[in-house]
Every structure is written in structure tokens, then in C-alpha cells.
CSV table of C-alpha atoms in Angstrom, one decimal:
chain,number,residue,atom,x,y,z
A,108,UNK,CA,12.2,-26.0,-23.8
A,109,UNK,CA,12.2,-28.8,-21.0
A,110,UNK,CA,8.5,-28.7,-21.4
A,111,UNK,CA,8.6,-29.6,-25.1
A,112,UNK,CA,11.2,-32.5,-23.7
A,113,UNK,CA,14.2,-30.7,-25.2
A,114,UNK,CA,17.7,-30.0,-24.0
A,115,UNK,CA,19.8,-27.1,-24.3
A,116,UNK,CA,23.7,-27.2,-24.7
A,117,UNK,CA,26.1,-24.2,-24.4
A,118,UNK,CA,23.2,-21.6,-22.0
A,119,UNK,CA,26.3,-19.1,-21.7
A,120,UNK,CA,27.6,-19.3,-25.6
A,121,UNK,CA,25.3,-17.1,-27.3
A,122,UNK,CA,27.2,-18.1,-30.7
A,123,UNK,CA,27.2,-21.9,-30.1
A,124,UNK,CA,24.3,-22.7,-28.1
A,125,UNK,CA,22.1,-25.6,-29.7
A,126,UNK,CA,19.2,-27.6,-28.5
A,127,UNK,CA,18.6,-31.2,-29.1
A,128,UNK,CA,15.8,-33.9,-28.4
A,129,UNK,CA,16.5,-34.9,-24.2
A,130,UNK,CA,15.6,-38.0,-22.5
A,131,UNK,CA,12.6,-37.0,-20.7
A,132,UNK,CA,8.6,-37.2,-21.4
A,133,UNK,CA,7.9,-33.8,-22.6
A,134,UNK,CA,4.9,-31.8,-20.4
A,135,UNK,CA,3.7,-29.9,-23.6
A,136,UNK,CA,3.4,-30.8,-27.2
A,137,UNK,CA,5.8,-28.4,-29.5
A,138,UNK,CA,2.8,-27.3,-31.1
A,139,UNK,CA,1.3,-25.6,-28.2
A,140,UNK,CA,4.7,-24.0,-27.1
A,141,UNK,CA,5.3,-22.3,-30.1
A,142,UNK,CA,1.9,-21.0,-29.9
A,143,UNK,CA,2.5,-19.9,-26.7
A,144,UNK,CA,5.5,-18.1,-27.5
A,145,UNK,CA,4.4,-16.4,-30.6
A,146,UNK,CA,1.2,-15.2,-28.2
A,147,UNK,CA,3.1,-13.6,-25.7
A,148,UNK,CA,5.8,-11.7,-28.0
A,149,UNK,CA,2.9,-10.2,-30.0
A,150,UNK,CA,1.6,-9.0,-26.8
A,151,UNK,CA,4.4,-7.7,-25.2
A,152,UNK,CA,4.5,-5.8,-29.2
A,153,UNK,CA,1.0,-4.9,-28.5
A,154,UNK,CA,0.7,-3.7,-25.3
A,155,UNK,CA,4.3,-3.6,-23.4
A,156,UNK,CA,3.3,-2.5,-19.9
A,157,UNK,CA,-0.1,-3.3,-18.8
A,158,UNK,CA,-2.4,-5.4,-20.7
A,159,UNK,CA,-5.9,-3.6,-21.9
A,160,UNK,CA,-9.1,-4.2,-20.7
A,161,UNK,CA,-11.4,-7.2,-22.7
A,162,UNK,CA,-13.8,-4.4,-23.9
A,163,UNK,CA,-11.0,-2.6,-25.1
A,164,UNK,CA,-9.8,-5.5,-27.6
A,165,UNK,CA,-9.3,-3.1,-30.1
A,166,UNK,CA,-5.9,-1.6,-28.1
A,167,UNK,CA,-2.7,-1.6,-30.0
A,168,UNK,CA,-4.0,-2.8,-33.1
A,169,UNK,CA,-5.5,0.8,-34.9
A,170,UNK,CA,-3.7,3.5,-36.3
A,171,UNK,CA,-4.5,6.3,-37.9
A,172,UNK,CA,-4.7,6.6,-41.4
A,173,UNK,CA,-3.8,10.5,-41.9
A,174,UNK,CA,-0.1,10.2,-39.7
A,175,UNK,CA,0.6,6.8,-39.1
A,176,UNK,CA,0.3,7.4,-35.6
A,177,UNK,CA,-0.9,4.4,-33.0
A,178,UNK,CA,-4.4,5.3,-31.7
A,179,UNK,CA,-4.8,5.6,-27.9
A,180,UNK,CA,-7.7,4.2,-26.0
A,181,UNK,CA,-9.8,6.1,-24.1
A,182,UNK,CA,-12.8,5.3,-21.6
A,183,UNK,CA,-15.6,7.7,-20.7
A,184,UNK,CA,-18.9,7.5,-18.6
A,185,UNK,CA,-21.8,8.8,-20.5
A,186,UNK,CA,-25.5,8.6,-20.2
A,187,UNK,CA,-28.3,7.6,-22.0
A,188,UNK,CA,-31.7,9.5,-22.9
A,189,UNK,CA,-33.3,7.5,-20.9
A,190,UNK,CA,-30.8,7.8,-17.7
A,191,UNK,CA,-29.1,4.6,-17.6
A,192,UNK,CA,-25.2,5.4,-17.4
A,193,UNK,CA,-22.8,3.5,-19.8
A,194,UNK,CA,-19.0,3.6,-20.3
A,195,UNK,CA,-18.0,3.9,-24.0
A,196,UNK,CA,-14.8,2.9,-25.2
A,197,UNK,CA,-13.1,5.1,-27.6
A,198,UNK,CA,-9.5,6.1,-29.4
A,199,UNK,CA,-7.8,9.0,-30.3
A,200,UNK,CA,-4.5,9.5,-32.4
A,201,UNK,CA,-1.3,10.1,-30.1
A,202,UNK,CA,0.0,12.6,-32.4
A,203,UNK,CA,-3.6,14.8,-32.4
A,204,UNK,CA,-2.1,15.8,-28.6
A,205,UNK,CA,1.1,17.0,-30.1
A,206,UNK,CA,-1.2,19.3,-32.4
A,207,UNK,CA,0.8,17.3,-35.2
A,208,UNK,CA,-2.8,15.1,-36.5
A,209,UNK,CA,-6.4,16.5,-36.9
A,210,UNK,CA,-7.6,13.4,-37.4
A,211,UNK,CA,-11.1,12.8,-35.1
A,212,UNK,CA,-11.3,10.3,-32.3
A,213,UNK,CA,-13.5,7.1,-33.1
A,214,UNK,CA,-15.4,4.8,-30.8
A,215,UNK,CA,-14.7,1.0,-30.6
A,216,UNK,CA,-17.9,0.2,-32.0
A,217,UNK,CA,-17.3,2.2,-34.9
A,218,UNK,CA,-14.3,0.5,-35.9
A,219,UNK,CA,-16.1,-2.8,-35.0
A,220,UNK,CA,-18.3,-1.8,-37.9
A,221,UNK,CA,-16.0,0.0,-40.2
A,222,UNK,CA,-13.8,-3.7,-39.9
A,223,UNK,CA,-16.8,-5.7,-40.8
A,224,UNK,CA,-18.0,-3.5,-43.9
A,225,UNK,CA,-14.4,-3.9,-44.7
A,226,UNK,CA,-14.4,-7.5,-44.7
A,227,UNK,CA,-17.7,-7.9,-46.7
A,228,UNK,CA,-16.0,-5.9,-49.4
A,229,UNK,CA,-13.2,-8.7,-50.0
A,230,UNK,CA,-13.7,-11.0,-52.8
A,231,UNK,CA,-10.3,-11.9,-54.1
A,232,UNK,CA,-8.0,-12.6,-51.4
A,233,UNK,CA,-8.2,-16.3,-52.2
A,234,UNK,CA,-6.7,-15.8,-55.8
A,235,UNK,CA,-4.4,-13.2,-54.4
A,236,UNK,CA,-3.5,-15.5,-51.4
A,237,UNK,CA,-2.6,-18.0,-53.6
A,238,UNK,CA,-0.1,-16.4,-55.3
A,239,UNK,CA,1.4,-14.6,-52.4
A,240,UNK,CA,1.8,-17.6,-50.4
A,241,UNK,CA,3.1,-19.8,-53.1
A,242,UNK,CA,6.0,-16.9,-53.4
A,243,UNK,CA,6.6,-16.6,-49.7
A,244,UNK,CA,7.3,-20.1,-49.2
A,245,UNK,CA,9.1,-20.0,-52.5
A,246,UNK,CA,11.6,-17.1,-50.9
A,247,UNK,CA,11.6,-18.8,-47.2
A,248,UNK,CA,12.9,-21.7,-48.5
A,249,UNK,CA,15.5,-20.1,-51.2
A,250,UNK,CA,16.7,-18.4,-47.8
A,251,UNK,CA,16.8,-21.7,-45.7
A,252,UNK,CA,18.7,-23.5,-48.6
A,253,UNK,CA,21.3,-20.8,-48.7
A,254,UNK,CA,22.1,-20.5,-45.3
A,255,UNK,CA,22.2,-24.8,-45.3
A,256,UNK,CA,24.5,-24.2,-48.5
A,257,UNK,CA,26.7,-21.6,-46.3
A,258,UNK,CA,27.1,-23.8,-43.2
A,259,UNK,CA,28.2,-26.8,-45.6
A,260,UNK,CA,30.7,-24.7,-46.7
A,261,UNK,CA,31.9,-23.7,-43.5
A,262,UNK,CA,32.6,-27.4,-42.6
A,263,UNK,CA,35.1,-28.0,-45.5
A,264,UNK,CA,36.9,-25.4,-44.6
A,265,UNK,CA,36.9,-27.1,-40.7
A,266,UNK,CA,38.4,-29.9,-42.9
A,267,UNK,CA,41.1,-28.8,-44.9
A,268,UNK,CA,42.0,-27.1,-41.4
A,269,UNK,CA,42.3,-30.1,-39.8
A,270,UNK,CA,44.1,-31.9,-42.5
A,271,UNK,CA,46.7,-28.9,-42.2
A,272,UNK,CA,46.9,-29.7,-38.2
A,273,UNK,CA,47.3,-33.1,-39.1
A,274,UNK,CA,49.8,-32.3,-41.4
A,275,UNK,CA,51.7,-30.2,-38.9
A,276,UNK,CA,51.4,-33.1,-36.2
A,277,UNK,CA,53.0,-35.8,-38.4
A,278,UNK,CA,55.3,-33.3,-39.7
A,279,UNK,CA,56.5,-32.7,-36.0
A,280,UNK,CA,56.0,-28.8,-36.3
A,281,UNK,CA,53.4,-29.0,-33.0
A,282,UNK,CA,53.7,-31.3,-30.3
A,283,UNK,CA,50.8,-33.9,-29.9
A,284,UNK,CA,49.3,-32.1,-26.9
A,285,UNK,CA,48.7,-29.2,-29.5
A,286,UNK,CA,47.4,-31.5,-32.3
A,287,UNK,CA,44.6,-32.9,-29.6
A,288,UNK,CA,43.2,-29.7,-28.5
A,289,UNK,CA,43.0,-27.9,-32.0
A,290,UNK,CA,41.3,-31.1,-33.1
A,291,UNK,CA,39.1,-31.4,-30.0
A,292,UNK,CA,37.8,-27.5,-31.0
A,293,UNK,CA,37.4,-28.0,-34.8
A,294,UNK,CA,35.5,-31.0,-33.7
A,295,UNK,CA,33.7,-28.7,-31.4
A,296,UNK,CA,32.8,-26.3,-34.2
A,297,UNK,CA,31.6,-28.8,-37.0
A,298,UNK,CA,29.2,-30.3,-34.1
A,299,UNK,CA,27.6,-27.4,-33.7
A,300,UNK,CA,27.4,-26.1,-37.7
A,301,UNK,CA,25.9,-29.5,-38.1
A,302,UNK,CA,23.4,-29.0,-35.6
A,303,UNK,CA,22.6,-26.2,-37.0
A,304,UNK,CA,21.9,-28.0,-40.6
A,305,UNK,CA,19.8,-30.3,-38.9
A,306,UNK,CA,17.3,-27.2,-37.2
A,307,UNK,CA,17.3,-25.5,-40.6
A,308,UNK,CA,16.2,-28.3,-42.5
A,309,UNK,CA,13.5,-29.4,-39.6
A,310,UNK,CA,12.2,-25.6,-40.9
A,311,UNK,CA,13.0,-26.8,-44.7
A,312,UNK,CA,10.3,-28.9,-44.3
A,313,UNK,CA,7.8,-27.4,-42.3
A,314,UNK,CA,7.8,-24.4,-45.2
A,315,UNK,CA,6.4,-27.2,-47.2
A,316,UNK,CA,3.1,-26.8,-45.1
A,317,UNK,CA,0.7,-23.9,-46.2
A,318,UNK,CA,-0.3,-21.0,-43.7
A,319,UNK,CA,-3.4,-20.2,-42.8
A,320,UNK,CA,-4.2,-17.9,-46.1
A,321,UNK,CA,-5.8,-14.8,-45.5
A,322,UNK,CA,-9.1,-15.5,-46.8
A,323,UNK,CA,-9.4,-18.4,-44.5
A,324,UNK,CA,-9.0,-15.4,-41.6
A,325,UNK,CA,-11.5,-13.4,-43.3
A,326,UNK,CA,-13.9,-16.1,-43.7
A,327,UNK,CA,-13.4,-16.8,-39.8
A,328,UNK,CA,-13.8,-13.2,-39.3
A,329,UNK,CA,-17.4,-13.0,-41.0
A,330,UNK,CA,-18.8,-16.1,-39.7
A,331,UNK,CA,-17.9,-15.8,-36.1
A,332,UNK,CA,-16.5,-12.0,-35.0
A,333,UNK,CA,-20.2,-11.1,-33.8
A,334,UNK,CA,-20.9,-14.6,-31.4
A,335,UNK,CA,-17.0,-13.8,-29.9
A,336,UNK,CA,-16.5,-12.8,-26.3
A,337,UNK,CA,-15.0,-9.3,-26.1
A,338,UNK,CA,-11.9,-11.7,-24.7
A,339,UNK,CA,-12.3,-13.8,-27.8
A,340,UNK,CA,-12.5,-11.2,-30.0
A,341,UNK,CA,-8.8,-10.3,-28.3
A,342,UNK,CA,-7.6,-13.7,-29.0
A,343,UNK,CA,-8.8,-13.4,-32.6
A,344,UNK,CA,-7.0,-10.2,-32.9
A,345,UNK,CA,-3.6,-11.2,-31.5
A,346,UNK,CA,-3.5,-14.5,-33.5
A,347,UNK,CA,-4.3,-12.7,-36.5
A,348,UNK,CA,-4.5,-9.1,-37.4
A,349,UNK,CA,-0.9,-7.3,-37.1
A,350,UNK,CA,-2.3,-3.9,-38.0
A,351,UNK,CA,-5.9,-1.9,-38.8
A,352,UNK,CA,-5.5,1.7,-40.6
A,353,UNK,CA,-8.3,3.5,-40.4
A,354,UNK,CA,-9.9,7.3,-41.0
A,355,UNK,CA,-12.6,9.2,-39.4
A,356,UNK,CA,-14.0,11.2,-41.8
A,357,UNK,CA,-16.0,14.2,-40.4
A,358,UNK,CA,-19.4,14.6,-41.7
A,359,UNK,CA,-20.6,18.4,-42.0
A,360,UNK,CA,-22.8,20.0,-40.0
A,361,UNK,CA,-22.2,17.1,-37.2
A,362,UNK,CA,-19.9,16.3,-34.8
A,363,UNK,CA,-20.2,12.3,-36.0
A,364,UNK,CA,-18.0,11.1,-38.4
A,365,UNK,CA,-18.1,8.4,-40.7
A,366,UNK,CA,-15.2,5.5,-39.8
A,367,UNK,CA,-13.4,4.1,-43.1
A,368,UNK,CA,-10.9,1.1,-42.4
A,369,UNK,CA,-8.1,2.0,-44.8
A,370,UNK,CA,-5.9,-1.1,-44.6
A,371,UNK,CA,-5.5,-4.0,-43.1
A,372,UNK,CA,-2.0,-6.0,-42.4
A,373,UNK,CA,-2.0,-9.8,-41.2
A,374,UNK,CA,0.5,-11.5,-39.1
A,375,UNK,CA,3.1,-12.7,-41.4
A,376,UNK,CA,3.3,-9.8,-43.8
């Protein structure tokens, strides 16, 4: 958080650490760091140990639609009528090795094509985003309030404790040695309940500003997935897309099948 130009108090008190604005020129705006950080802990979701391949942007993102299972990705070298050699980039469900899914491997490029037939057939997700955002903000910030409402409490009752050390003090019951280090802690514990009023109601209003709505992804998704990089397309992914569900039906008398995306979840849901 230095780089944001922030200080952190308490490092080594999990329960009443708290970070504030520090004195220094921050390196980074706030923005970019928590874009950072949302980045890397959806890839270290994504892919925990080693990081795919660009041409295999399609890694921890599918899974299949018959068990649920996360679909592995698998490379092969295969060639061409004409003799030119190529590497194809496929996936297979985890579970099919288990003999626990039947469910047919599928190539990347399928799934590139089975996700942009998908997308074509969305016509409503404005009208539906509208709704569902308007209610998830609605809920985000019932939640914020209660919690601000719950730590507001917690400081009368640091109060009317401190009123009964004071009362203690004057009534000669504790000596005043007592009286200034039970006061010194209380005063200890409402700083830190009132910092944490202040970062929940720097959230409050954030929740005021809208999300990027899912038909604004899909829109992206149409107008741009086929002029992305195969790192781009990544990026896109990772930002965006939390899950894609898919089927590969088999088609008789071949050993093809026809890919059907089944689902698709967004980051947030």
C-alpha cells in the first residue's frame, strides 16, 4: 500500500490493523492497484501453479456441462493434408480420466466459436442488467450500512465503559495508574472501530458508482474478441468472464461433435 501512498498501523494485529492516508507521494494511483490486485488473485484462482500458454487463453475458464468438472488443456502436433505440421490446442474433462464423465474433448477453436454464437444470441442483458445491478448495489449497500450501524454500537458501549472506569476512579475503587491504562485501551479500541467507519463508508460511496453491466462486456466481446491478441484475448478473459459451461455434443456417424456453450458466469456474480 506504500505505492498507493498509504500507511499501515498494527502489521502484527490481525484484529486491529488499519491503514490510513501517509505523508508520502504515492508511486501508483489507487485505481491501478486495485486492478492489479484483483488481476493477480483471479489468476492465482485460475491457474495456481504455472501460468498457461497465450494460445491456450481458454485455461481455467471451461467446464463441462455434463459433471461440472474443470476442463484440462491439452496440446497435440498434427498435420495437415497438405503436410504442413500444426499444434492444435484442445481440452478434455478431468473427470472423463476417472471414467466418472463421457463427455467428448473439444478444441479451442471450437469453444472460440461456440462463445461467439453464444453471444450473438443475447438480446436482453441490458434490461436484465439493469435490474440485477440496481438490486446488487441495493444489497451491498444494506450490508455496508449494517455493519457501519454495528460498529456505532460498539463505540457506546466503549462509552458507558469508560464512564464506569471513571466512575470507579473518582469513587477511589482503582488507583489512578489503573484508571489511565483502561482508558488509554478503550481509547485504543474506539480509534480503531472508527477507522473502520471511515473505510466502510469510503465503500458506501463507491457502491453509488455502476459496474460495468454485462451487456457492456458482451458488446466489447462482439466488437473486438476476433482483432485481440491470443494474450489479449487472456486479458479479456481474466477481467471478465469467471466461468464458461459448455457441451460437446457428438454428432452420429462422426467422430466431430457439435460445441454448445451452456452458460456463462461474469466476474461479480
Amino acid at each position: 500500500c506504500n505505492y498507493m501512498g498509504n500507511v499501515r498501523y498494527g502489521i502484527r494485529e490481525p484484529n486491529r490493523n488499519f491503514e490510513t492516508t501517509g505523508l508520502h507521494e504515492a508511486i501508483i494511483s489507487e485505481e491501478f492497484y486495485n486492478e492489479a490486485q484483483i488481476l493477480m488473485e483471479k489468476n492465482s484462482r485460475i491457474s495456481p501453479t504455472k501460468q498457461p500458454k497465450e494460445q491456450n487463453y481458454f485455461t481455467g475458464f471451461v467446464y463441462c456441462d455434463k459433471c461440472g468438472g474443470r476442463l484440462l488443456s491439452h496440446n497435440s502436433i498434427t498435420k495437415n493434408k497438405n503436410g504442413t505440421v500444426c499444434k492444435v490446442y484442445s481440452f478434455y474433462c478431468r473427470r472423463r480420466i476417472m471414467n466418472v464423465c463421457d463427455s467428448k474433448g473439444v478444441t479451442a477453436k471450437k469453444i472460440e466459436c461456440a462463445l461467439l454464437e453464444y453471444f450473438s444470441r443475447v438480446d436482453d442483458f441490458s434490461v436484465l442488467d439493469a435490474v440485477e445491478l440496481a438490486e446488487t448495489h441495493r444489497q451491498a449497500r444494506q450490508d455496508t450500512e449494517a455493519q457501519i450501524n454495528t460498529l456505532n454500537e460498539k463505540i457506546k458501549k466503549l462509552d458507558g465503559k469508560e464512564r464506569e472506569v471513571m466512575s470507579l476512579y473518582i469513587d477511589g475503587d482503582i488507583e489512578f495508574k489503573n484508571y489511565r491504562e483502561m482508558k488509554k485501551q478503550l481509547d485504543g479500541d474506539r480509534d480503531f472501530i472508527r477507522a473502520e467507519i471511515v473505510k466502510l463508508k469510503i465503500t458506501l460511496d463507491e457502491k453509488e458508482e455502476p459496474s460495468i453491466s454485462k451487456a457492456d462486456i458482451i458488446t466489447n466481446f462482439r466488437e473486438n474478441w476476433e482483432n485481440l491478441t491470443d494474450l489479449e484475448k487472456r486479458q479479456f478473459l481474466t477481467k471478465f468472464i469467471k466461468k464458461i459451461v459448455l457441451v460437446n455434443e457428438p454428432i452420429e456417424g462422426t467422430k466431430q461433435g457439435h460445441t454448445v456453450i451452456t452458460s456463462v458466469q461474469f466476474c461479480g456474480e
